[in-house]
mmCIF file of C-alpha atoms and ligand atoms in Angstrom:
data_model
loop_
_atom_site.group_PDB
_atom_site.id
_atom_site.type_symbol
_atom_site.label_atom_id
_atom_site.label_comp_id
_atom_site.label_asym_id
_atom_site.label_seq_id
_atom_site.Cartn_x
_atom_site.Cartn_y
_atom_site.Cartn_z
ATOM 1 C CA UNK A 1 11.303 102.204 -131.980
ATOM 2 C CA UNK A 2 14.933 103.210 -132.335
ATOM 3 C CA UNK A 3 17.515 100.601 -133.237
ATOM 4 C CA UNK A 4 20.912 102.226 -133.171
ATOM 5 C CA UNK A 5 23.717 101.158 -135.505
ATOM 6 C CA UNK A 6 26.003 98.452 -134.172
ATOM 7 C CA UNK A 7 28.259 99.836 -131.459
ATOM 8 C CA UNK A 8 31.883 100.143 -132.522
ATOM 9 C CA UNK A 9 34.455 100.832 -129.807
ATOM 10 C CA UNK A 10 37.916 101.779 -131.030
ATOM 11 C CA UNK A 11 41.193 100.339 -129.840
ATOM 12 C CA UNK A 12 42.866 102.872 -127.511
ATOM 13 C CA UNK A 13 46.121 102.811 -125.612
ATOM 14 C CA UNK A 14 44.956 102.334 -122.023
ATOM 15 C CA UNK A 15 47.722 104.212 -120.214
ATOM 16 C CA UNK A 16 45.883 105.064 -117.028
ATOM 17 C CA UNK A 17 45.551 103.551 -113.553
ATOM 18 C CA UNK A 18 43.267 100.859 -115.014
ATOM 19 C CA UNK A 19 41.817 99.119 -116.834
ATOM 20 C CA UNK A 20 44.993 97.657 -118.260
ATOM 21 C CA UNK A 21 45.405 96.591 -121.868
ATOM 22 C CA UNK A 22 43.816 93.168 -121.974
ATOM 23 C CA UNK A 23 46.052 90.420 -123.323
ATOM 24 C CA UNK A 24 44.740 89.058 -126.658
ATOM 25 C CA UNK A 25 44.948 85.562 -125.167
ATOM 26 C CA UNK A 26 42.368 86.560 -122.554
ATOM 27 C CA UNK A 27 40.020 87.894 -125.239
ATOM 28 C CA UNK A 28 40.504 84.757 -127.329
ATOM 29 C CA UNK A 29 39.671 82.594 -124.330
ATOM 30 C CA UNK A 30 36.526 84.680 -123.740
ATOM 31 C CA UNK A 31 35.352 84.558 -127.355
ATOM 32 C CA UNK A 32 36.493 80.970 -127.900
ATOM 33 C CA UNK A 33 34.582 79.388 -125.026
ATOM 34 C CA UNK A 34 31.616 77.300 -126.074
ATOM 35 C CA UNK A 35 28.090 77.868 -124.838
ATOM 36 C CA UNK A 36 27.950 75.906 -121.610
ATOM 37 C CA UNK A 37 25.880 76.436 -118.510
ATOM 38 C CA UNK A 38 27.191 77.300 -115.084
ATOM 39 C CA UNK A 39 27.081 73.692 -113.831
ATOM 40 C CA UNK A 40 28.756 72.126 -116.882
ATOM 41 C CA UNK A 41 31.793 70.144 -115.746
ATOM 42 C CA UNK A 42 34.505 72.104 -117.572
ATOM 43 C CA UNK A 43 33.091 75.437 -116.387
ATOM 44 C CA UNK A 44 33.220 74.110 -112.817
ATOM 45 C CA UNK A 45 36.696 72.670 -113.354
ATOM 46 C CA UNK A 46 37.784 76.093 -114.651
ATOM 47 C CA UNK A 47 36.444 77.739 -111.486
ATOM 48 C CA UNK A 48 38.202 75.238 -109.224
ATOM 49 C CA UNK A 49 41.483 75.603 -111.140
ATOM 50 C CA UNK A 50 41.125 79.390 -111.021
ATOM 51 C CA UNK A 51 40.604 79.220 -107.258
ATOM 52 C CA UNK A 52 43.823 77.204 -106.907
ATOM 53 C CA UNK A 53 45.755 79.596 -109.167
ATOM 54 C CA UNK A 54 44.361 82.549 -107.202
ATOM 55 C CA UNK A 55 45.787 81.105 -103.972
ATOM 56 C CA UNK A 56 49.152 80.990 -105.725
ATOM 57 C CA UNK A 57 48.819 84.589 -106.917
ATOM 58 C CA UNK A 58 47.689 85.904 -103.505
ATOM 59 C CA UNK A 59 50.363 83.792 -101.755
ATOM 60 C CA UNK A 60 47.903 82.184 -99.371
ATOM 61 C CA UNK A 61 46.610 78.950 -97.937
ATOM 62 C CA UNK A 62 43.249 80.621 -97.173
ATOM 63 C CA UNK A 63 40.585 78.145 -98.299
ATOM 64 C CA UNK A 64 38.115 81.024 -98.749
ATOM 65 C CA UNK A 65 39.891 82.424 -101.804
ATOM 66 C CA UNK A 66 37.781 82.895 -104.937
ATOM 67 C CA UNK A 67 36.431 85.408 -107.433
ATOM 68 C CA UNK A 68 33.405 87.672 -107.041
ATOM 69 C CA UNK A 69 31.612 88.293 -110.336
ATOM 70 C CA UNK A 70 31.945 91.954 -111.338
ATOM 71 C CA UNK A 71 34.424 94.773 -110.783
ATOM 72 C CA UNK A 72 36.722 95.780 -107.956
ATOM 73 C CA UNK A 73 33.853 97.291 -105.969
ATOM 74 C CA UNK A 74 32.008 93.955 -106.158
ATOM 75 C CA UNK A 75 34.923 92.211 -104.408
ATOM 76 C CA UNK A 76 35.203 95.069 -101.924
ATOM 77 C CA UNK A 77 31.490 94.908 -101.213
ATOM 78 C CA UNK A 78 31.918 91.208 -100.464
ATOM 79 C CA UNK A 79 34.765 91.744 -97.949
ATOM 80 C CA UNK A 80 33.303 94.924 -96.444
ATOM 81 C CA UNK A 81 30.037 93.048 -95.856
ATOM 82 C CA UNK A 82 31.772 91.529 -92.826
ATOM 83 C CA UNK A 83 31.094 94.903 -91.180
ATOM 84 C CA UNK A 84 27.669 95.160 -89.532
ATOM 85 C CA UNK A 85 25.675 98.169 -88.272
ATOM 86 C CA UNK A 86 27.182 99.524 -85.062
ATOM 87 C CA UNK A 87 30.620 97.898 -85.550
ATOM 88 C CA UNK A 88 33.496 100.156 -84.610
ATOM 89 C CA UNK A 89 35.827 100.686 -87.561
ATOM 90 C CA UNK A 90 38.905 102.828 -88.169
ATOM 91 C CA UNK A 91 39.321 103.588 -91.884
ATOM 92 C CA UNK A 92 42.617 104.991 -93.196
ATOM 93 C CA UNK A 93 41.975 107.160 -96.225
ATOM 94 C CA UNK A 94 44.590 108.747 -98.529
ATOM 95 C CA UNK A 95 42.924 109.283 -101.886
ATOM 96 C CA UNK A 96 39.938 108.698 -104.153
ATOM 97 C CA UNK A 97 39.575 104.952 -103.795
ATOM 98 C CA UNK A 98 40.158 104.520 -100.091
ATOM 99 C CA UNK A 99 37.637 107.381 -99.669
ATOM 100 C CA UNK A 100 35.039 105.351 -101.560
ATOM 101 C CA UNK A 101 35.937 102.328 -99.427
ATOM 102 C CA UNK A 102 35.418 104.608 -96.432
ATOM 103 C CA UNK A 103 31.967 105.501 -97.749
ATOM 104 C CA UNK A 104 31.100 101.814 -98.263
ATOM 105 C CA UNK A 105 32.214 101.101 -94.705
ATOM 106 C CA UNK A 106 30.182 104.019 -93.301
ATOM 107 C CA UNK A 107 27.118 102.734 -95.174
ATOM 108 C CA UNK A 108 27.594 99.208 -93.834
ATOM 109 C CA UNK A 109 28.299 100.299 -90.242
ATOM 110 C CA UNK A 110 25.315 102.682 -90.172
ATOM 111 C CA UNK A 111 22.204 102.259 -88.078
ATOM 112 C CA UNK A 112 18.817 103.008 -89.683
ATOM 113 C CA UNK A 113 18.978 106.450 -88.062
ATOM 114 C CA UNK A 114 22.464 107.108 -89.452
ATOM 115 C CA UNK A 115 21.230 106.230 -92.947
ATOM 116 C CA UNK A 116 18.086 108.311 -92.644
ATOM 117 C CA UNK A 117 20.099 111.316 -91.478
ATOM 118 C CA UNK A 118 22.215 111.397 -94.658
ATOM 119 C CA UNK A 119 21.409 108.439 -96.869
ATOM 120 C CA UNK A 120 24.069 109.029 -99.537
ATOM 121 C CA UNK A 121 26.835 109.988 -97.136
ATOM 122 C CA UNK A 122 26.036 108.611 -93.692
ATOM 123 C CA UNK A 123 28.372 109.452 -90.837
ATOM 124 C CA UNK A 124 27.957 106.882 -88.082
ATOM 125 C CA UNK A 125 29.947 107.803 -84.972
ATOM 126 C CA UNK A 126 31.306 104.261 -84.792
ATOM 127 C CA UNK A 127 33.371 104.771 -87.971
ATOM 128 C CA UNK A 128 36.507 106.856 -87.441
ATOM 129 C CA UNK A 129 38.190 108.106 -90.597
ATOM 130 C CA UNK A 130 41.898 108.908 -90.394
ATOM 131 C CA UNK A 131 42.818 111.127 -93.341
ATOM 132 C CA UNK A 132 46.331 111.121 -94.751
ATOM 133 C CA UNK A 133 46.859 113.972 -97.228
ATOM 134 C CA UNK A 134 46.782 113.202 -100.956
ATOM 135 C CA UNK A 135 50.268 112.308 -102.180
ATOM 136 C CA UNK A 136 51.380 110.764 -98.883
ATOM 137 C CA UNK A 137 51.377 107.146 -97.724
ATOM 138 C CA UNK A 138 49.634 105.717 -94.674
ATOM 139 C CA UNK A 139 52.383 104.795 -92.196
ATOM 140 C CA UNK A 140 52.518 101.961 -89.688
ATOM 141 C CA UNK A 141 52.991 104.525 -86.887
ATOM 142 C CA UNK A 142 49.770 106.324 -87.814
ATOM 143 C CA UNK A 143 47.894 103.012 -87.810
ATOM 144 C CA UNK A 144 49.390 101.933 -84.489
ATOM 145 C CA UNK A 145 48.498 105.262 -82.876
ATOM 146 C CA UNK A 146 44.896 105.299 -84.115
ATOM 147 C CA UNK A 147 44.201 101.668 -83.207
ATOM 148 C CA UNK A 148 45.667 102.178 -79.720
ATOM 149 C CA UNK A 149 43.421 105.196 -79.243
ATOM 150 C CA UNK A 150 40.150 103.915 -80.706
ATOM 151 C CA UNK A 151 40.373 100.134 -80.121
ATOM 152 C CA UNK A 152 38.005 99.245 -82.993
ATOM 153 C CA UNK A 153 36.790 95.829 -84.099
ATOM 154 C CA UNK A 154 37.918 96.435 -87.698
ATOM 155 C CA UNK A 155 40.552 98.538 -89.450
ATOM 156 C CA UNK A 156 40.596 99.307 -93.153
ATOM 157 C CA UNK A 157 43.367 100.486 -95.504
ATOM 158 C CA UNK A 158 44.126 100.401 -99.236
ATOM 159 C CA UNK A 159 47.352 98.558 -99.990
ATOM 160 C CA UNK A 160 48.124 100.844 -102.930
ATOM 161 C CA UNK A 161 45.962 103.981 -103.252
ATOM 162 C CA UNK A 162 45.482 104.428 -106.995
ATOM 163 C CA UNK A 163 43.977 107.897 -106.689
ATOM 164 C CA UNK A 164 47.244 109.423 -105.490
ATOM 165 C CA UNK A 165 49.547 106.591 -106.608
ATOM 166 C CA UNK A 166 50.827 105.802 -103.117
ATOM 167 C CA UNK A 167 52.022 102.544 -101.579
ATOM 168 C CA UNK A 168 50.801 102.241 -97.977
ATOM 169 C CA UNK A 169 52.626 100.386 -95.201
ATOM 170 C CA UNK A 170 50.966 96.984 -95.263
ATOM 171 C CA UNK A 171 53.372 95.404 -92.776
ATOM 172 C CA UNK A 172 52.864 98.266 -90.330
ATOM 173 C CA UNK A 173 49.101 97.944 -90.797
ATOM 174 C CA UNK A 174 49.099 94.189 -90.219
ATOM 175 C CA UNK A 175 51.452 94.429 -87.212
ATOM 176 C CA UNK A 176 49.311 97.123 -85.591
ATOM 177 C CA UNK A 177 46.144 95.064 -86.174
ATOM 178 C CA UNK A 178 47.763 92.057 -84.493
ATOM 179 C CA UNK A 179 49.122 94.144 -81.627
ATOM 180 C CA UNK A 180 45.740 95.723 -80.847
ATOM 181 C CA UNK A 181 43.556 92.685 -81.543
ATOM 182 C CA UNK A 182 41.875 94.351 -84.540
ATOM 183 C CA UNK A 183 40.748 92.584 -87.730
ATOM 184 C CA UNK A 184 42.232 94.248 -90.809
ATOM 185 C CA UNK A 185 40.468 94.584 -94.153
ATOM 186 C CA UNK A 186 42.538 95.613 -97.181
ATOM 187 C CA UNK A 187 41.740 96.947 -100.652
ATOM 188 C CA UNK A 188 44.445 95.326 -102.790
ATOM 189 C CA UNK A 189 42.784 96.252 -106.079
ATOM 190 C CA UNK A 190 45.899 97.891 -107.539
ATOM 191 C CA UNK A 191 48.606 95.671 -106.094
ATOM 192 C CA UNK A 192 47.496 92.117 -106.937
ATOM 193 C CA UNK A 193 49.266 90.972 -110.097
ATOM 194 C CA UNK A 194 51.695 93.915 -109.973
ATOM 195 C CA UNK A 195 53.492 93.564 -106.618
ATOM 196 C CA UNK A 196 55.279 90.484 -105.293
ATOM 197 C CA UNK A 197 53.758 89.727 -101.896
ATOM 198 C CA UNK A 198 52.151 86.875 -99.956
ATOM 199 C CA UNK A 199 49.073 87.852 -98.014
ATOM 200 C CA UNK A 200 49.837 85.086 -95.511
ATOM 201 C CA UNK A 201 52.816 87.219 -94.397
ATOM 202 C CA UNK A 202 50.301 89.766 -93.020
ATOM 203 C CA UNK A 203 48.256 87.853 -90.446
ATOM 204 C CA UNK A 204 46.674 91.009 -89.000
ATOM 205 C CA UNK A 205 44.641 91.265 -92.207
ATOM 206 C CA UNK A 206 41.653 88.899 -92.299
ATOM 207 C CA UNK A 207 40.082 89.903 -95.634
ATOM 208 C CA UNK A 208 41.506 91.103 -98.947
ATOM 209 C CA UNK A 209 39.869 92.205 -102.185
ATOM 210 C CA UNK A 210 41.216 92.974 -105.635
ATOM 211 C CA UNK A 211 39.743 93.458 -109.118
ATOM 212 C CA UNK A 212 39.792 91.925 -112.584
ATOM 213 C CA UNK A 213 40.996 94.884 -114.600
ATOM 214 C CA UNK A 214 44.243 96.133 -113.082
ATOM 215 C CA UNK A 215 47.202 93.802 -112.389
ATOM 216 C CA UNK A 216 45.109 90.705 -113.101
ATOM 217 C CA UNK A 217 44.382 92.030 -116.612
ATOM 218 C CA UNK A 218 41.105 90.250 -117.205
ATOM 219 C CA UNK A 219 38.673 93.040 -118.003
ATOM 220 C CA UNK A 220 36.072 91.305 -120.197
ATOM 221 C CA UNK A 221 34.003 91.460 -117.155
ATOM 222 C CA UNK A 222 35.272 88.611 -115.044
ATOM 223 C CA UNK A 223 36.103 88.259 -111.369
ATOM 224 C CA UNK A 224 37.297 90.341 -108.442
ATOM 225 C CA UNK A 225 39.656 88.105 -106.425
ATOM 226 C CA UNK A 226 38.995 87.948 -102.674
ATOM 227 C CA UNK A 227 40.550 86.015 -99.807
ATOM 228 C CA UNK A 228 39.411 85.491 -96.203
ATOM 229 C CA UNK A 229 41.205 83.903 -93.270
ATOM 230 C CA UNK A 230 39.394 81.245 -91.252
ATOM 231 C CA UNK A 231 39.064 83.804 -88.472
ATOM 232 C CA UNK A 232 37.053 86.116 -90.741
ATOM 233 C CA UNK A 233 34.840 83.233 -91.825
ATOM 234 C CA UNK A 234 34.266 82.186 -88.197
ATOM 235 C CA UNK A 235 33.143 85.708 -87.296
ATOM 236 C CA UNK A 236 30.893 85.737 -90.359
ATOM 237 C CA UNK A 237 29.390 82.364 -89.490
ATOM 238 C CA UNK A 238 28.549 83.565 -85.993
ATOM 239 C CA UNK A 239 27.155 86.971 -86.946
ATOM 240 C CA UNK A 240 25.995 86.678 -90.551
ATOM 241 C CA UNK A 241 25.864 89.565 -93.001
ATOM 242 C CA UNK A 242 23.242 91.461 -94.996
ATOM 243 C CA UNK A 243 23.734 90.075 -98.495
ATOM 244 C CA UNK A 244 23.024 86.908 -100.400
ATOM 245 C CA UNK A 245 24.871 87.595 -103.640
ATOM 246 C CA UNK A 246 28.104 88.816 -102.009
ATOM 247 C CA UNK A 247 27.929 86.533 -98.974
ATOM 248 C CA UNK A 248 31.436 85.042 -98.783
ATOM 249 C CA UNK A 249 30.255 81.636 -97.567
ATOM 250 C CA UNK A 250 27.485 81.314 -100.173
ATOM 251 C CA UNK A 251 29.615 82.710 -102.984
ATOM 252 C CA UNK A 252 32.504 80.310 -102.234
ATOM 253 C CA UNK A 253 30.255 77.275 -102.711
ATOM 254 C CA UNK A 254 30.202 77.692 -106.471
ATOM 255 C CA UNK A 255 34.031 77.676 -106.415
ATOM 256 C CA UNK A 256 34.064 74.354 -104.582
ATOM 257 C CA UNK A 257 34.511 75.592 -101.012
ATOM 258 C CA UNK A 258 31.855 74.160 -98.702
ATOM 259 C CA UNK A 259 31.966 74.096 -94.896
ATOM 260 C CA UNK A 260 35.545 75.352 -94.894
ATOM 261 C CA UNK A 261 36.823 72.614 -97.189
ATOM 262 C CA UNK A 262 37.718 72.187 -100.837
ATOM 263 C CA UNK A 263 35.245 69.893 -102.578
ATOM 264 C CA UNK A 264 35.098 68.821 -106.201
ATOM 265 C CA UNK A 265 31.317 69.147 -106.343
ATOM 266 C CA UNK A 266 30.498 72.879 -106.282
ATOM 267 C CA UNK A 267 26.902 73.959 -105.740
ATOM 268 C CA UNK A 268 24.876 76.703 -107.383
ATOM 269 C CA UNK A 269 25.216 80.253 -106.138
ATOM 270 C CA UNK A 270 24.521 82.207 -109.294
ATOM 271 C CA UNK A 271 24.767 81.797 -113.042
ATOM 272 C CA UNK A 272 28.432 82.110 -113.894
ATOM 273 C CA UNK A 273 29.482 82.701 -117.479
ATOM 274 C CA UNK A 274 31.685 80.081 -119.119
ATOM 275 C CA UNK A 275 33.146 82.919 -121.205
ATOM 276 C CA UNK A 276 34.172 84.856 -118.100
ATOM 277 C CA UNK A 277 35.556 81.747 -116.404
ATOM 278 C CA UNK A 278 37.654 80.906 -119.474
ATOM 279 C CA UNK A 279 39.008 84.478 -119.701
ATOM 280 C CA UNK A 280 39.819 84.715 -115.983
ATOM 281 C CA UNK A 281 41.481 81.291 -116.036
ATOM 282 C CA UNK A 282 43.658 82.370 -118.963
ATOM 283 C CA UNK A 283 44.612 85.662 -117.265
ATOM 284 C CA UNK A 284 45.767 83.755 -114.176
ATOM 285 C CA UNK A 285 47.736 81.311 -116.327
ATOM 286 C CA UNK A 286 49.477 84.257 -118.015
ATOM 287 C CA UNK A 287 50.556 85.941 -114.756
ATOM 288 C CA UNK A 288 51.700 82.758 -113.075
ATOM 289 C CA UNK A 289 53.676 81.635 -116.135
ATOM 290 C CA UNK A 290 55.314 85.066 -116.358
ATOM 291 C CA UNK A 291 56.149 84.739 -112.661
ATOM 292 C CA UNK A 292 54.882 87.043 -109.954
ATOM 293 C CA UNK A 293 58.359 88.194 -108.910
ATOM 294 C CA UNK A 294 59.508 88.663 -112.514
ATOM 295 C CA UNK A 295 56.459 90.763 -113.235
ATOM 296 C CA UNK A 296 56.942 92.912 -110.132
ATOM 297 C CA UNK A 297 60.558 93.518 -111.178
ATOM 298 C CA UNK A 298 59.526 94.463 -114.690
ATOM 299 C CA UNK A 299 56.930 96.957 -113.446
ATOM 300 C CA UNK A 300 59.519 98.683 -111.243
ATOM 301 C CA UNK A 301 62.071 98.734 -114.023
ATOM 302 C CA UNK A 302 59.716 100.269 -116.593
ATOM 303 C CA UNK A 303 58.167 102.674 -114.103
ATOM 304 C CA UNK A 304 61.637 104.048 -113.448
ATOM 305 C CA UNK A 305 62.169 104.568 -117.177
ATOM 306 C CA UNK A 306 58.907 106.462 -117.629
ATOM 307 C CA UNK A 307 59.479 108.456 -114.429
ATOM 308 C CA UNK A 308 62.837 109.688 -115.733
ATOM 309 C CA UNK A 309 61.273 110.567 -119.074
ATOM 310 C CA UNK A 310 58.447 112.688 -117.618
ATOM 311 C CA UNK A 311 60.894 114.342 -115.211
ATOM 312 C CA UNK A 312 62.968 115.169 -118.280
ATOM 313 C CA UNK A 313 59.859 116.952 -119.607
ATOM 314 C CA UNK A 314 59.780 119.096 -116.452
ATOM 315 C CA UNK A 315 57.069 117.204 -114.544
ATOM 316 C CA UNK A 316 57.225 116.483 -110.814
ATOM 317 C CA UNK A 317 56.305 112.888 -109.869
ATOM 318 C CA UNK A 318 54.594 112.475 -106.475
ATOM 319 C CA UNK A 319 53.663 108.764 -106.636
ATOM 320 C CA UNK A 320 55.610 105.676 -105.591
ATOM 321 C CA UNK A 321 53.516 102.913 -107.177
ATOM 322 C CA UNK A 322 55.298 100.649 -109.690
ATOM 323 C CA UNK A 323 52.404 100.565 -112.185
ATOM 324 C CA UNK A 324 51.374 104.212 -112.110
ATOM 325 C CA UNK A 325 52.903 107.674 -112.285
ATOM 326 C CA UNK A 326 51.071 110.619 -110.734
ATOM 327 C CA UNK A 327 52.593 113.959 -111.616
ATOM 328 C CA UNK A 328 52.357 117.724 -111.482
ATOM 329 C CA UNK A 329 52.796 119.538 -114.771
ATOM 330 C CA UNK A 330 55.597 122.125 -114.961
ATOM 331 C CA UNK A 331 54.672 125.638 -113.760
ATOM 332 C CA UNK A 332 53.707 126.997 -117.143
ATOM 333 C CA UNK A 333 51.084 124.258 -117.686
ATOM 334 C CA UNK A 334 49.813 124.122 -114.093
ATOM 335 C CA UNK A 335 46.024 124.363 -114.079
ATOM 336 C CA UNK A 336 45.757 122.838 -117.566
ATOM 337 C CA UNK A 337 45.849 119.203 -116.416
ATOM 338 C CA UNK A 338 42.270 118.377 -117.416
ATOM 339 C CA UNK A 339 42.640 120.056 -120.786
ATOM 340 C CA UNK A 340 45.840 118.131 -121.493
ATOM 341 C CA UNK A 341 44.268 114.838 -120.497
ATOM 342 C CA UNK A 342 41.173 115.540 -122.639
ATOM 343 C CA UNK A 343 43.384 116.313 -125.619
ATOM 344 C CA UNK A 344 45.329 113.082 -125.173
ATOM 345 C CA UNK A 345 42.162 111.025 -124.690
ATOM 346 C CA UNK A 346 40.587 112.429 -127.843
ATOM 347 C CA UNK A 347 43.599 110.966 -129.705
ATOM 348 C CA UNK A 348 43.033 107.502 -128.214
ATOM 349 C CA UNK A 349 45.787 107.950 -125.620
ATOM 350 C CA UNK A 350 43.959 107.027 -122.424
ATOM 351 C CA UNK A 351 45.697 108.866 -119.583
ATOM 352 C CA UNK A 352 43.772 110.246 -116.586
ATOM 353 C CA UNK A 353 43.530 113.196 -114.258
ATOM 354 C CA UNK A 354 43.177 112.576 -110.529
ATOM 355 C CA UNK A 355 39.499 112.140 -109.615
ATOM 356 C CA UNK A 356 39.685 114.183 -106.424
ATOM 357 C CA UNK A 357 41.667 117.289 -105.452
ATOM 358 C CA UNK A 358 44.427 118.241 -106.120
ATOM 359 C CA UNK A 359 44.263 117.910 -109.907
ATOM 360 C CA UNK A 360 47.224 115.936 -111.212
ATOM 361 C CA UNK A 361 47.918 113.740 -114.241
ATOM 362 C CA UNK A 362 48.052 109.944 -113.979
ATOM 363 C CA UNK A 363 49.873 107.720 -116.472
ATOM 364 C CA UNK A 364 49.821 103.948 -116.012
ATOM 365 C CA UNK A 365 51.808 101.111 -117.534
ATOM 366 C CA UNK A 366 49.576 98.076 -116.893
ATOM 367 C CA UNK A 367 50.628 95.340 -119.332
ATOM 368 C CA UNK A 368 53.015 97.767 -121.072
ATOM 369 C CA UNK A 369 56.173 95.989 -120.028
ATOM 370 C CA UNK A 370 58.518 96.569 -122.948
ATOM 371 C CA UNK A 371 60.889 99.333 -123.993
ATOM 372 C CA UNK A 372 58.833 99.939 -127.156
ATOM 373 C CA UNK A 373 55.589 100.351 -125.220
ATOM 374 C CA UNK A 374 57.148 102.754 -122.694
ATOM 375 C CA UNK A 375 58.718 104.634 -125.592
ATOM 376 C CA UNK A 376 55.296 105.072 -127.177
ATOM 377 C CA UNK A 377 53.697 106.264 -123.923
ATOM 378 C CA UNK A 378 56.533 108.758 -123.321
ATOM 379 C CA UNK A 379 56.407 109.979 -126.901
ATOM 380 C CA UNK A 380 52.651 110.484 -126.902
ATOM 381 C CA UNK A 381 52.739 112.249 -123.549
ATOM 382 C CA UNK A 382 55.542 114.510 -124.807
ATOM 383 C CA UNK A 383 53.408 115.385 -127.847
ATOM 384 C CA UNK A 384 50.420 116.161 -125.624
ATOM 385 C CA UNK A 385 52.550 118.468 -123.485
ATOM 386 C CA UNK A 386 54.189 120.194 -126.430
ATOM 387 C CA UNK A 387 50.768 120.774 -127.996
ATOM 388 C CA UNK A 388 49.857 122.664 -124.815
ATOM 389 C CA UNK A 389 52.934 124.879 -125.067
ATOM 390 C CA UNK A 390 55.462 123.042 -122.890
ATOM 391 C CA UNK A 391 59.096 123.824 -123.531
ATOM 392 C CA UNK A 392 61.523 120.927 -123.621
ATOM 393 C CA UNK A 393 63.556 119.063 -126.191
ATOM 394 C CA UNK A 394 61.585 115.927 -127.037
ATOM 395 C CA UNK A 395 64.462 114.379 -128.938
ATOM 396 C CA UNK A 396 66.704 114.694 -125.900
ATOM 397 C CA UNK A 397 64.105 113.107 -123.604
ATOM 398 C CA UNK A 398 63.561 110.233 -126.026
ATOM 399 C CA UNK A 399 67.263 109.582 -126.463
ATOM 400 C CA UNK A 400 67.735 109.559 -122.666
ATOM 401 C CA UNK A 401 64.991 106.944 -122.485
ATOM 402 C CA UNK A 402 66.799 104.890 -125.131
ATOM 403 C CA UNK A 403 70.021 105.073 -123.179
ATOM 404 C CA UNK A 404 68.249 103.955 -119.960
ATOM 405 C CA UNK A 405 67.231 100.785 -121.775
ATOM 406 C CA UNK A 406 70.597 100.410 -123.536
ATOM 407 C CA UNK A 407 72.434 100.633 -120.202
ATOM 408 C CA UNK A 408 70.127 98.114 -118.588
ATOM 409 C CA UNK A 409 70.566 95.702 -121.501
HETATM 410 C C1 PLP Q 1 40.262 100.714 -109.351
HETATM 411 C C2 PLP Q 1 40.146 100.653 -107.897
HETATM 412 C C3 PLP Q 1 38.925 100.345 -107.275
HETATM 413 C C4 PLP Q 1 37.645 100.150 -108.030
HETATM 414 O O1 PLP Q 1 37.682 99.100 -108.958
HETATM 415 P P1 PLP Q 1 36.508 98.969 -110.060
HETATM 416 O O2 PLP Q 1 37.016 97.846 -110.935
HETATM 417 O O3 PLP Q 1 36.405 100.281 -110.763
HETATM 418 O O4 PLP Q 1 35.257 98.598 -109.372
HETATM 419 C C5 PLP Q 1 38.925 100.260 -105.897
HETATM 420 N N1 PLP Q 1 40.042 100.450 -105.174
HETATM 421 C C6 PLP Q 1 41.229 100.739 -105.731
HETATM 422 C C7 PLP Q 1 42.443 100.949 -104.863
HETATM 423 C C8 PLP Q 1 41.323 100.856 -107.106
HETATM 424 O O5 PLP Q 1 42.492 101.154 -107.679
#
């Protein structure tokens, strides 16, 4: 028998696309919760209050708004379970994550024959994938054109594609879905808790999913927020779906949503953790007290600061997301992206390469909304570049960053 020594995980600076640096208050809530079962009254109250705060954060009156235990893909599995074998779907893909969503959708829309033909990468004819090149955004015109041509039942898009750091046209997507009578499904993993938007302003979208660890900043494995319109739930009630654990109607019962109505007597769906509920509840309290609009402003403001700093180091930024910078290294370092990222990561500076071609560097600022924190990220990235032989004047870059903040103040 082998009993390993106790696992020690160091504190790193999470400066990637996610997970974000968890707020100490969230960790305290997690560790400070008492042992209580999943039907204890304060655990249930915490779930109901979280559901109400989630509606605030999503900007929605959708009754079917709740958290799916797990990670972003758990929430996405729940919303993408609306899709049944044979359904016609158009999936808009422009990077790593929307590609994985596309795979999930192809799996769900597959017949038994489609699965047997290529079980890990099925290609049912009823799923049409519209590829937008890495580094570009999905436009409303592209969505309109594809939906007019294919007339699917469902359309899928990522709100913000974290793989390439691009903001896609959510209004154009929703408008095109409405115009063509298509039900939209959106991966809002990266935008919830970072951007300032109300999902009720996009009625062409019937189902949304996000995650615990990005803008919501509640990593200690908690909940992936999801929201469904009544229309989506009606379709689901009529047709059903192939899951118990991620079944939106079953799952919502534990959050006090039964038969389309809020009730104060939730029923068992699965064993929720009081620790996770307490942490998630605290994370939602933090965002809502900060203010969704204030937070969105702060992300844009600090992203601009970091963007100018890395441009000052000779990098070319190709992203337009407020919480993430995706960049090409200057000519001399081109091709050394992975090496640079590995070097930084070995020093506890958690930046990322892109996960699919082309290879670029990704630096995120989740929960790093102060001049000091951006200064540290810029300084550590400058050191990583200089160690690889880049040529720029670090002092000049850092003093430009200081003057950005001085001017703003
Ligand atoms: C991070 C991310 C995911 C996956 O989330 P996990 O928490 O890793 O499951 C899916 N979609 C997008 C757009 C993401 O940014």
